[in-house]
Coordinates of C-alpha atoms and ligand atoms in Angstrom, one line a residue:
M9 CA 96.2 77.1 93.8
R10 CA 99.7 77.4 92.2
P11 CA 102.5 77.8 94.7
L12 CA 103.5 81.5 95.2
L13 CA 107.1 82.5 95.8
I14 CA 107.9 86.0 96.8
A15 CA 111.5 87.5 96.9
N16 CA 111.9 90.3 99.4
W17 CA 115.3 91.9 98.6
K18 CA 115.0 94.4 101.4
M19 CA 117.7 97.1 101.1
N20 CA 119.8 95.0 98.7
P21 CA 121.8 94.8 96.5
P22 CA 123.7 98.0 96.8
S23 CA 123.9 99.1 93.2
P24 CA 121.7 99.1 90.0
R25 CA 124.3 97.0 88.2
E26 CA 124.1 94.3 90.9
A27 CA 120.3 94.5 91.0
S28 CA 120.1 94.0 87.2
G29 CA 122.6 91.1 87.4
L30 CA 120.6 89.4 90.1
A31 CA 117.3 89.9 88.2
R32 CA 118.9 88.5 85.0
A33 CA 120.3 85.5 86.7
I34 CA 117.0 84.7 88.4
C35 CA 115.0 85.4 85.3
R36 CA 117.0 83.0 83.1
G37 CA 116.3 80.2 85.6
F38 CA 112.6 81.0 86.0
R39 CA 111.7 80.0 82.5
A40 CA 112.2 76.5 83.7
H41 CA 109.5 76.8 86.4
P42 CA 106.2 77.6 84.7
R43 CA 104.1 76.0 87.5
I44 CA 104.6 78.6 90.2
D45 CA 103.9 82.3 90.5
I46 CA 106.7 84.6 91.3
I47 CA 106.7 88.1 92.8
V48 CA 109.9 90.0 93.2
A49 CA 110.1 93.0 95.6
P50 CA 113.3 95.1 94.9
P51 CA 114.1 98.5 96.5
F52 CA 112.2 101.4 94.9
P53 CA 115.0 102.7 92.8
F54 CA 115.5 99.4 91.0
I55 CA 111.8 98.6 90.3
T56 CA 111.7 99.9 86.7
E57 CA 114.9 98.2 85.6
V58 CA 114.1 94.9 87.3
R59 CA 110.6 95.0 85.9
S60 CA 111.9 95.4 82.3
I61 CA 114.2 92.4 82.9
F62 CA 111.5 90.1 84.2
G63 CA 108.9 91.1 81.7
K64 CA 106.0 88.6 82.1
S65 CA 108.0 86.0 84.0
A66 CA 107.4 87.6 87.4
S67 CA 105.2 90.3 88.9
L68 CA 106.9 93.2 90.8
A69 CA 106.1 94.3 94.3
A70 CA 107.1 97.3 96.3
Q71 CA 108.4 96.8 99.9
D72 CA 106.4 99.7 101.3
V73 CA 103.7 102.3 100.4
A74 CA 102.6 105.6 102.0
P75 CA 99.5 105.5 104.2
F76 CA 98.3 108.7 102.4
S77 CA 97.1 109.2 98.8
S78 CA 99.1 112.4 98.0
G79 CA 100.5 115.6 99.4
A80 CA 103.2 116.9 101.7
Y81 CA 104.7 113.7 103.0
T82 CA 108.5 114.0 102.5
G83 CA 110.1 110.7 101.4
A84 CA 106.9 108.9 100.9
V85 CA 105.8 106.9 97.8
S86 CA 102.1 106.6 97.1
A87 CA 100.1 103.6 95.9
P88 CA 99.1 105.3 92.6
M89 CA 102.8 106.1 91.9
L90 CA 103.6 102.4 92.3
K91 CA 100.8 101.5 90.1
H92 CA 102.2 103.7 87.3
L93 CA 105.5 101.9 87.7
G94 CA 103.8 98.7 86.8
V95 CA 104.0 97.3 90.4
R96 CA 101.3 94.7 91.1
A97 CA 101.7 94.2 94.9
V98 CA 103.1 95.7 98.0
I99 CA 104.5 94.3 101.2
I100 CA 102.7 95.8 104.2
G101 CA 103.2 95.2 107.9
H102 CA 106.6 93.6 107.7
S103 CA 108.1 93.3 111.2
E104 CA 111.1 95.4 110.1
R105 CA 108.7 98.2 109.3
R106 CA 106.9 97.7 112.6
R107 CA 110.1 97.6 114.5
F108 CA 112.4 100.2 112.9
Y109 CA 109.8 102.6 111.7
G110 CA 107.3 102.2 114.5
E111 CA 104.5 101.2 112.2
T112 CA 101.3 100.5 114.1
D113 CA 98.3 98.3 113.2
E114 CA 96.5 101.5 112.4
V115 CA 99.2 102.7 109.9
I116 CA 99.2 99.2 108.4
H117 CA 95.4 99.4 108.0
Q118 CA 95.7 102.7 106.1
K119 CA 98.4 101.3 103.9
I120 CA 96.2 98.3 103.0
K121 CA 93.4 100.7 102.1
M122 CA 95.7 102.8 99.9
A123 CA 97.1 99.7 98.1
L124 CA 93.6 98.3 97.4
G125 CA 92.4 101.7 96.3
A126 CA 95.1 101.8 93.7
G127 CA 94.5 98.2 92.5
L128 CA 97.6 96.8 94.2
R129 CA 97.6 93.4 96.0
P130 CA 98.6 93.9 99.7
I131 CA 101.0 91.3 101.0
L132 CA 100.2 91.5 104.7
A133 CA 102.9 90.2 107.0
I134 CA 101.9 89.1 110.5
G135 CA 103.7 87.1 113.2
E136 CA 104.7 86.9 116.8
D137 CA 107.9 88.3 118.3
L138 CA 109.2 85.5 120.5
P139 CA 109.9 81.8 119.8
D140 CA 108.7 80.7 123.2
S141 CA 105.3 82.4 123.1
H142 CA 103.3 79.6 121.6
D143 CA 100.2 80.1 123.6
V144 CA 99.9 83.8 122.7
V145 CA 100.5 83.3 119.0
P146 CA 96.8 82.8 118.0
Q147 CA 95.9 86.0 119.8
V148 CA 98.7 87.9 118.2
L149 CA 97.7 86.7 114.7
R150 CA 94.1 87.4 115.3
D151 CA 94.8 90.9 116.6
Q152 CA 97.2 91.8 113.7
L153 CA 94.8 90.4 111.1
T154 CA 91.6 92.0 112.4
R155 CA 93.2 95.4 113.0
A156 CA 94.7 95.5 109.6
L157 CA 91.5 94.5 107.8
V158 CA 88.8 96.0 109.9
G159 CA 86.0 97.8 107.9
I160 CA 87.5 97.0 104.5
P161 CA 84.8 95.7 102.1
K162 CA 85.1 91.9 102.0
K163 CA 85.1 91.7 98.2
K164 CA 88.2 93.8 97.9
L165 CA 90.1 91.5 100.1
S166 CA 90.0 88.6 97.7
H167 CA 93.2 90.1 96.3
L168 CA 95.0 89.9 99.6
I169 CA 98.1 87.8 100.3
V170 CA 99.0 86.9 103.9
A171 CA 102.5 86.1 105.0
Y172 CA 103.0 84.4 108.3
E173 CA 106.5 85.5 109.4
P174 CA 107.4 84.7 113.0
V175 CA 109.7 87.6 113.9
W176 CA 112.2 85.4 115.7
A177 CA 112.7 83.4 112.5
I178 CA 113.4 86.3 110.2
G179 CA 117.1 86.4 109.2
S180 CA 118.0 84.3 112.2
G181 CA 118.8 81.0 110.5
K182 CA 116.1 79.4 112.7
A183 CA 113.0 78.7 110.7
D184 CA 109.8 77.6 112.2
T185 CA 109.0 73.9 112.0
P186 CA 106.9 72.8 109.1
D187 CA 104.3 71.4 111.5
N188 CA 103.9 74.7 113.3
A189 CA 103.8 76.6 110.0
T190 CA 101.0 74.3 108.7
R191 CA 99.1 74.8 112.0
R192 CA 99.4 78.6 111.6
A193 CA 98.2 78.4 108.0
I194 CA 95.1 76.5 109.0
Y195 CA 94.4 78.9 111.8
I196 CA 94.9 82.0 109.6
R197 CA 92.6 80.6 107.0
K198 CA 90.0 79.9 109.7
L199 CA 90.2 83.5 110.8
L200 CA 89.9 84.8 107.3
T201 CA 86.9 82.5 106.7
K202 CA 85.2 83.9 109.8
M203 CA 86.0 87.5 108.9
L204 CA 85.3 87.3 105.1
S205 CA 83.7 84.1 103.8
N206 CA 84.7 80.7 102.8
R207 CA 84.9 81.6 99.1
I208 CA 87.1 84.7 99.7
A209 CA 89.3 83.1 102.3
D210 CA 89.9 80.2 99.9
R211 CA 91.4 82.6 97.3
I212 CA 93.9 84.2 99.6
P213 CA 97.4 82.7 99.5
I214 CA 98.9 82.2 102.9
L215 CA 102.7 82.1 102.8
Y216 CA 105.5 81.2 105.3
G217 CA 108.5 83.5 105.7
G218 CA 111.5 83.4 108.0
S219 CA 114.9 81.8 107.2
V220 CA 113.6 79.9 104.2
T221 CA 116.5 78.1 102.3
S222 CA 116.7 75.4 99.7
K223 CA 117.2 73.0 102.6
N224 CA 113.8 73.6 104.3
A225 CA 111.7 75.2 101.5
A226 CA 109.9 72.0 100.3
S227 CA 108.9 71.0 103.8
F228 CA 106.6 74.0 104.3
L229 CA 104.3 73.0 101.4
V230 CA 102.5 69.8 102.4
D231 CA 100.4 67.6 100.0
D232 CA 97.7 66.0 102.0
I233 CA 96.0 69.1 103.6
R234 CA 95.9 72.7 102.6
G235 CA 98.6 74.4 104.7
M236 CA 101.0 77.0 103.3
D237 CA 100.4 78.1 99.7
G238 CA 103.9 79.4 99.2
L239 CA 106.9 81.2 100.7
L240 CA 108.3 84.7 101.3
V241 CA 112.0 84.6 101.0
G242 CA 114.4 87.3 102.2
G243 CA 118.2 86.5 102.5
A244 CA 118.0 83.5 100.2
S245 CA 116.4 85.5 97.4
L246 CA 119.6 87.5 97.0
K247 CA 121.5 84.4 95.7
A248 CA 120.2 83.5 92.3
E249 CA 121.2 79.8 92.5
E250 CA 119.7 79.4 96.0
F251 CA 116.5 81.2 95.0
L252 CA 116.2 79.1 91.9
S253 CA 116.7 75.9 93.9
I254 CA 113.8 77.0 96.1
A255 CA 111.7 77.7 93.0
R256 CA 112.6 74.3 91.6
L257 CA 111.7 72.5 94.9
I258 CA 108.3 74.1 95.3
S259 CA 107.4 73.8 91.6
R260 CA 107.6 70.0 92.0
R261 CA 104.9 69.9 94.7
Ligands
PGA325 P1 114.6 85.9 105.7 O1 113.6 87.1 105.6 O2 114.2 84.9 104.6 O3 116.0 86.5 105.4 O4 114.5 85.3 107.1 C1 112.2 86.9 105.4 C2 111.5 88.2 105.4 O5 111.9 89.1 106.2 O6 110.6 88.5 104.6

């Protein structure tokens, strides 16, 4: 599987001009990294412009989707609307959505169904809250994964992407250790194999996210065993040079 690199811009940058500038700077550098797949998730209002800048060099993702298909849901954006914009994937279950918008596993489950129904790839984010809760991590990951995916036809889930993002590592400057991340990737794949099948689980990229920088990026992708298949990058994706360094490092793996 080619390494997958996802940029989550969150609520940045502040203006369309800066968003286009960032997209252009990243896009120029990407042409040099044909051996990895890139997905960029800008805020909704910048999607069309950013998509036209990247063209075929990167896929576009949304950072959220409504748990309903259409109707009177003020402020919401549906999966079919995203599909019409040319969006290919959508981040679902990010800890910032869980925390600041009170999203439950049930809402996340509905969003995954909506995304799949519209032909979008769900990027499901899961992870534990606290750094010292090692013994409860397997349980947290199992619960979040099963509640998000319960009852969804297995075949549809071959388009899933899973991002392991320990909440304590997000934006904190304290990334998880590569050894832990590898252990989590193996565990998540084991869960997916049990829930789906070996063949389907094998096709699902599992990514690490949480304070990834050019200093630690390469260490999360190991050679000798199948661990993480890529990275989900927040803060460091807002600096073109830094993001391009990460791309360069993982395209050499
Ligand atoms: P970070 O964010 O890279 O800034 O820690 C990652 C994420 O929230 O997806």
